[in-house]
Tab-separated table of C-alpha atoms in Angstrom:
chain	number	residue	atom	x	y	z
A	1	LEU	CA	-6.575	90.576	91.164
A	2	SER	CA	-3.690	88.742	89.514
A	3	HIS	CA	-5.178	85.411	90.538
A	4	SER	CA	-8.590	86.335	89.048
A	5	LYS	CA	-6.903	87.390	85.823
A	6	GLN	CA	-5.164	84.018	85.569
A	7	ILE	CA	-8.462	82.186	86.077
A	8	TYR	CA	-10.075	84.340	83.366
A	9	GLN	CA	-7.246	83.630	80.926
A	10	ARG	CA	-7.402	79.879	81.575
A	11	ARG	CA	-11.164	79.854	81.101
A	12	THR	CA	-10.856	81.787	77.835
A	13	GLN	CA	-8.188	79.382	76.567
A	14	PHE	CA	-10.347	76.396	77.525
A	15	LEU	CA	-13.308	77.788	75.622
A	16	LYS	CA	-11.142	78.426	72.540
A	17	THR	CA	-9.736	74.890	72.709
A	18	SER	CA	-13.192	73.348	73.164
A	19	SER	CA	-14.558	75.358	70.245
A	20	MET	CA	-11.708	74.212	68.036
A	21	SER	CA	-12.218	70.574	69.081
A	22	ILE	CA	-15.892	70.751	68.202
A	23	LYS	CA	-15.043	72.192	64.787
A	24	VAL	CA	-12.538	69.382	64.184
A	25	VAL	CA	-15.140	66.760	65.118
A	26	ILE	CA	-17.710	68.353	62.794
A	27	PHE	CA	-15.157	68.468	59.976
A	28	LEU	CA	-14.209	64.795	60.428
A	29	PHE	CA	-17.858	63.786	60.564
A	30	ALA	CA	-18.504	65.660	57.329
A	31	ILE	CA	-15.603	63.852	55.663
A	32	LEU	CA	-16.948	60.506	56.881
A	33	CYS	CA	-20.412	61.321	55.592
A	34	VAL	CA	-19.067	62.249	52.177
A	35	HIS	CA	-17.188	58.958	52.049
A	36	ILE	CA	-20.196	56.882	53.000
A	37	CYS	CA	-22.892	58.777	51.137
A	38	ILE	CA	-21.105	59.656	47.907
A	39	VAL	CA	-17.940	57.650	47.326
A	40	SER	CA	-19.128	54.315	48.569
A	41	GLY	CA	-21.979	52.841	46.744
A	42	HIS	CA	-24.693	50.839	46.462
A	43	GLY	CA	-25.397	47.492	44.786
A	44	ARG	CA	-23.486	44.256	44.170
A	45	TRP	CA	-23.837	40.555	43.454
A	46	LYS	CA	-24.334	38.343	46.474
A	47	CYS	CA	-24.839	34.907	44.900
A	48	PRO	CA	-22.707	34.173	42.996
A	49	LEU	CA	-20.056	36.228	44.764
A	50	PRO	CA	-18.882	39.381	42.983
A	51	ARG	CA	-15.464	39.465	41.357
A	52	ASP	CA	-14.210	41.856	44.030
A	53	ALA	CA	-15.703	40.171	47.085
A	54	ASN	CA	-12.141	40.134	48.445
A	55	ASP	CA	-9.193	42.464	47.941
A	56	GLU	CA	-5.748	41.575	46.576
A	57	ASP	CA	-4.732	40.271	50.022
A	58	GLY	CA	-7.760	38.003	50.279
A	59	ASN	CA	-9.574	40.171	52.820
A	60	HIS	CA	-13.353	40.473	52.507
A	61	ILE	CA	-14.459	43.902	51.295
A	62	ARG	CA	-17.471	44.766	53.418
A	63	PHE	CA	-18.690	47.803	51.523
A	64	ASP	CA	-16.315	49.309	48.989
A	65	ASN	CA	-17.162	46.823	46.254
A	66	THR	CA	-20.685	48.184	46.083
A	67	GLY	CA	-19.259	51.499	44.855
A	68	ASN	CA	-18.379	50.444	41.331
A	69	LYS	CA	-19.220	53.492	39.251
A	70	TYR	CA	-16.341	53.106	36.829
A	71	ALA	CA	-15.915	50.728	33.886
A	72	ALA	CA	-17.955	47.625	33.204
A	73	CYS	CA	-16.938	45.801	36.367
A	74	GLY	CA	-15.782	48.492	38.761
A	75	PRO	CA	-12.271	48.589	40.252
A	76	GLN	CA	-11.445	45.035	39.158
A	77	SER	CA	-12.350	45.622	35.522
A	78	GLY	CA	-10.107	43.760	33.107
A	79	LYS	CA	-9.333	41.018	35.632
A	80	TRP	CA	-11.430	38.024	34.635
A	81	GLY	CA	-11.009	35.268	37.195
A	82	PHE	CA	-9.750	37.593	39.937
A	83	GLY	CA	-12.385	36.191	42.291
A	84	THR	CA	-14.622	33.144	42.241
A	85	VAL	CA	-15.501	31.648	38.864
A	86	THR	CA	-18.892	29.922	38.703
A	87	ALA	CA	-19.897	27.240	36.207
A	88	LEU	CA	-23.420	27.755	34.880
A	89	LYS	CA	-25.514	25.285	32.929
A	90	PRO	CA	-28.346	26.366	30.645
A	91	GLY	CA	-31.687	26.533	32.388
A	92	TRP	CA	-33.358	28.307	35.261
A	93	THR	CA	-31.014	29.521	37.996
A	94	THR	CA	-31.721	31.730	41.018
A	95	PHE	CA	-29.457	34.733	41.523
A	96	THR	CA	-29.220	37.205	44.412
A	97	TRP	CA	-27.931	40.752	44.551
A	98	GLU	CA	-27.990	43.220	47.435
A	99	GLU	CA	-28.497	46.935	47.901
A	100	SER	CA	-26.445	48.799	50.481
A	101	ILE	CA	-27.971	52.253	49.916
A	102	SER	CA	-31.446	52.615	48.454
A	103	HIS	CA	-31.848	54.900	45.451
A	104	ASN	CA	-35.407	55.979	44.810
A	105	ALA	CA	-37.023	54.284	41.778
A	106	SER	CA	-33.640	53.287	40.294
A	107	PRO	CA	-33.799	50.144	38.097
A	108	PHE	CA	-31.473	47.195	37.478
A	109	ARG	CA	-30.223	45.240	34.465
A	110	ILE	CA	-28.563	41.816	34.204
A	111	SER	CA	-26.383	41.004	31.185
A	112	ILE	CA	-23.692	38.676	29.923
A	113	LEU	CA	-20.342	40.213	28.947
A	114	ASP	CA	-17.463	38.604	27.080
A	115	GLU	CA	-13.897	38.275	28.358
A	116	ASN	CA	-13.177	41.841	27.222
A	117	GLU	CA	-16.234	43.074	29.166
A	118	LYS	CA	-18.189	43.970	26.055
A	119	LEU	CA	-21.906	43.286	25.981
A	120	VAL	CA	-22.892	39.877	24.643
A	121	THR	CA	-26.563	39.861	25.519
A	122	VAL	CA	-29.066	41.348	27.963
A	123	LEU	CA	-30.898	38.710	29.980
A	124	LEU	CA	-33.299	40.940	31.938
A	125	ASP	CA	-33.709	44.695	31.635
A	126	HIS	CA	-35.674	47.338	33.524
A	127	ILE	CA	-35.931	45.305	36.719
A	128	PRO	CA	-37.895	47.749	38.915
A	129	HIS	CA	-36.700	49.027	42.261
A	130	ASN	CA	-38.051	47.913	45.632
A	131	GLN	CA	-39.274	51.113	47.288
A	132	ASP	CA	-39.438	49.390	50.693
A	133	SER	CA	-35.678	48.825	50.638
A	134	ALA	CA	-34.106	50.551	53.665
A	135	PRO	CA	-30.528	49.343	54.240
A	136	ILE	CA	-28.109	51.079	56.588
A	137	ALA	CA	-24.894	52.161	54.876
A	138	ASN	CA	-21.890	50.062	55.854
A	139	VAL	CA	-23.949	47.627	57.979
A	140	GLU	CA	-23.972	44.485	55.870
A	141	LYS	CA	-26.623	42.610	57.805
A	142	THR	CA	-29.121	45.353	56.879
A	143	TYR	CA	-28.469	45.261	53.127
A	144	THR	CA	-31.601	44.524	51.106
A	145	PRO	CA	-31.422	41.257	49.136
A	146	TYR	CA	-33.126	40.882	45.780
A	147	LYS	CA	-33.798	37.465	44.251
A	148	MET	CA	-34.513	36.672	40.643
A	149	SER	CA	-34.539	33.390	38.733
A	150	ILE	CA	-33.171	33.673	35.206
A	151	ASN	CA	-33.226	31.217	32.329
A	152	ILE	CA	-29.574	30.919	31.289
A	153	PRO	CA	-29.494	30.418	27.498
A	154	ASP	CA	-27.895	27.455	25.752
A	155	MET	CA	-24.660	29.390	25.369
A	156	LYS	CA	-21.087	28.179	25.265
A	157	CYS	CA	-18.629	30.621	26.805
A	158	ASP	CA	-15.455	29.659	28.632
A	159	LYS	CA	-14.759	33.195	29.861
A	160	CYS	CA	-17.881	35.269	30.321
A	161	THR	CA	-19.096	37.612	33.003
A	162	LEU	CA	-22.518	38.171	34.493
A	163	GLN	CA	-22.900	41.918	34.931
A	164	PHE	CA	-25.280	43.571	37.364
A	165	LEU	CA	-26.076	47.194	36.468
A	166	TYR	CA	-27.769	49.636	38.855
A	167	VAL	CA	-28.787	52.887	37.132
A	168	MET	CA	-29.081	55.905	39.452
A	169	THR	CA	-32.141	57.457	37.860
A	170	ASP	CA	-32.963	59.244	41.115
A	171	LYS	CA	-30.022	61.538	40.339
A	172	THR	CA	-30.860	62.102	36.682
A	173	VAL	CA	-34.520	62.792	37.468
A	174	ASN	CA	-33.506	65.281	40.173
A	175	CYS	CA	-31.226	66.970	37.626
A	176	GLY	CA	-34.072	67.504	35.173
A	177	THR	CA	-33.696	64.404	32.979
A	178	PRO	CA	-36.742	62.142	33.374
A	179	THR	CA	-35.303	59.554	30.955
A	180	CYS	CA	-31.561	58.999	30.586
A	181	TYR	CA	-29.457	57.003	28.137
A	182	TYR	CA	-26.978	54.457	29.537
A	183	ASN	CA	-23.680	54.746	27.671
A	184	PRO	CA	-21.316	51.976	28.837
A	185	ASP	CA	-18.336	53.949	27.553
A	186	ASP	CA	-19.292	57.043	29.545
A	187	ALA	CA	-20.981	55.738	32.673
A	188	ALA	CA	-19.591	58.325	35.110
A	189	CYS	CA	-19.763	62.060	34.305
A	190	LYS	CA	-21.110	65.395	35.577
A	191	GLY	CA	-24.546	65.232	33.953
A	192	SER	CA	-23.914	67.764	31.169
A	193	THR	CA	-21.863	68.239	28.015
A	194	ASP	CA	-21.246	71.877	28.959
A	195	PRO	CA	-17.972	72.309	30.884
A	196	ASP	CA	-19.313	75.558	32.377
A	197	ALA	CA	-22.616	74.078	33.556
A	198	PRO	CA	-22.974	73.155	37.222
A	199	THR	CA	-22.338	69.521	38.090
A	200	CYS	CA	-25.514	67.614	38.913
A	201	ALA	CA	-26.005	66.700	42.563
A	202	GLY	CA	-24.623	63.229	43.253
A	203	ALA	CA	-22.539	63.060	40.077
A	204	PRO	CA	-19.350	61.011	40.570
A	205	ASN	CA	-17.058	63.665	39.050
A	206	ASP	CA	-16.905	66.944	37.119
A	207	ASN	CA	-16.092	65.371	33.743
A	208	VAL	CA	-18.302	66.483	30.866
A	209	CYS	CA	-20.575	63.814	29.405
A	210	VAL	CA	-20.198	62.584	25.826
A	211	GLN	CA	-23.821	63.412	25.060
A	212	GLU	CA	-26.748	65.071	26.750
A	213	ASP	CA	-29.219	63.172	28.925
A	214	GLU	CA	-26.820	60.375	29.793
A	215	CYS	CA	-27.290	58.212	32.868
A	216	PHE	CA	-24.310	59.837	34.548
A	217	SER	CA	-24.088	57.747	37.716
A	218	ASN	CA	-24.216	53.940	37.535
A	219	TYR	CA	-23.041	51.036	39.641
A	220	HIS	CA	-21.573	47.872	38.161
A	221	SER	CA	-20.905	44.514	39.772
A	222	CYS	CA	-19.543	41.477	37.957
A	223	THR	CA	-19.297	37.777	38.686
A	224	ASP	CA	-17.201	35.625	36.362
A	225	VAL	CA	-18.807	32.547	34.836
A	226	ILE	CA	-18.236	29.610	32.527
A	227	ILE	CA	-21.453	28.884	30.647
A	228	GLN	CA	-21.625	25.223	29.658
A	229	GLY	CA	-24.054	25.310	26.738
A	230	SER	CA	-23.612	24.395	23.086
A	231	THR	CA	-24.138	27.575	21.006
A	232	PRO	CA	-21.124	29.938	20.733
A	233	TYR	CA	-21.792	33.194	22.559
A	234	THR	CA	-20.905	35.170	19.455
A	235	GLU	CA	-24.119	33.955	17.802
A	236	PHE	CA	-26.438	35.555	20.342
A	237	PRO	CA	-28.271	38.848	19.756
A	238	GLN	CA	-27.803	41.687	22.227
A	239	ASP	CA	-31.360	41.210	23.433
A	240	SER	CA	-32.156	37.786	24.921
A	241	GLN	CA	-35.032	38.862	27.144
A	242	PRO	CA	-37.848	36.301	27.274
A	243	ALA	CA	-41.151	37.107	25.639
A	244	ASP	CA	-42.960	36.721	28.972
A	245	TRP	CA	-40.682	39.183	30.796
A	246	PRO	CA	-43.084	42.112	31.320
A	247	TYR	CA	-40.324	44.732	31.131
A	248	ASN	CA	-38.712	43.511	27.897
A	249	SER	CA	-37.911	45.631	24.857
A	250	ALA	CA	-41.413	45.209	23.448
A	251	HIS	CA	-42.616	47.306	26.371
A	252	MET	CA	-39.595	49.369	27.482
A	253	LYS	CA	-36.704	50.689	25.416
A	254	MET	CA	-33.310	49.175	26.135
A	255	GLN	CA	-30.576	51.471	27.508
A	256	TYR	CA	-33.108	54.210	28.362
A	257	TYR	CA	-34.101	54.469	32.010
A	258	GLY	CA	-36.323	56.565	34.231
A	259	ALA	CA	-38.089	56.235	37.582
A	260	GLU	CA	-39.037	52.545	37.708
A	261	THR	CA	-40.652	50.779	40.661
A	262	GLY	CA	-42.470	47.518	41.259
A	263	PRO	CA	-43.999	45.435	44.055
A	264	TRP	CA	-41.565	43.220	45.967
A	265	SER	CA	-42.341	40.730	48.712
A	266	ASP	CA	-39.898	38.481	50.613
A	267	ASN	CA	-37.115	39.634	48.253
A	268	TRP	CA	-39.013	38.550	45.103
A	269	LEU	CA	-40.592	40.789	42.471
A	270	GLN	CA	-44.337	40.196	42.294
A	271	GLY	CA	-46.645	39.878	39.312
A	272	LEU	CA	-44.294	37.717	37.229
A	273	PRO	CA	-44.693	34.279	35.642
A	274	SER	CA	-43.851	31.676	38.278
A	275	ASN	CA	-40.459	30.637	36.841
A	276	TYR	CA	-38.969	34.020	37.777
A	277	THR	CA	-40.001	33.638	41.410
A	278	THR	CA	-39.263	29.935	41.874
A	279	ASN	CA	-36.183	29.295	44.008
A	280	TYR	CA	-34.010	26.925	41.956
A	281	ASP	CA	-31.431	25.369	44.262
A	282	VAL	CA	-28.599	25.358	41.720
A	283	LEU	CA	-25.923	27.676	43.112
A	284	SER	CA	-24.085	27.136	46.380
A	285	CYS	CA	-23.174	30.456	48.018
């Protein structure tokens, strides 16, 4: 009888230990999922290389630098020249960015910033999302590349930055805002100006927004450039979108974004004038 009791006690202890181990595994998996699905994020320059392609020790950042929700250039904001600096000449140049997690119908914008990371001019706005994009988080070889050729203006700027903006309109739409306003000074907030209101799903924090209907979750990636033109950058208007760009401000309002999709094939947006989809072999990446 004593021997049977010992066996019973050992079996009970084993079951308790196994149950606890399973709970620990589930907890750790949940933490990992939160890190991958919420903290890490989701679009960055590929060619030219982003400012934070490498960390302070020179090690390649495989995924974290696609999670730049804060400030104009993410975690390396205010550090012009931290990474590679690319010389650009006026004229058509092909650029590539990549998406590490696909956000439904969420558009892109490409702009030039000055040394202080303030907007100089928007080159292309409302670039529609590729709905066939299906990358696997944290597996770089599966990231979806996007290619776009852009006509760099005849601008002179010794310390400028090419900013890639990815607006998470899937989150704002799901939170009841079909069209949101992108505020560069408040690009990460809870989705409401009411401190007592629930935080929108997918919001980066619980901070109240400056105004209602803001685009409360946005990704930023920067690549530092020297633009070798002749006209000082201070003379350019904030809108430099070409007249033949079908998503320009004559058709879609700048800084206001909703669910925006378009047809992509072989990494190129379709239905554009040929210059936008011609591969100009200018950059070496």
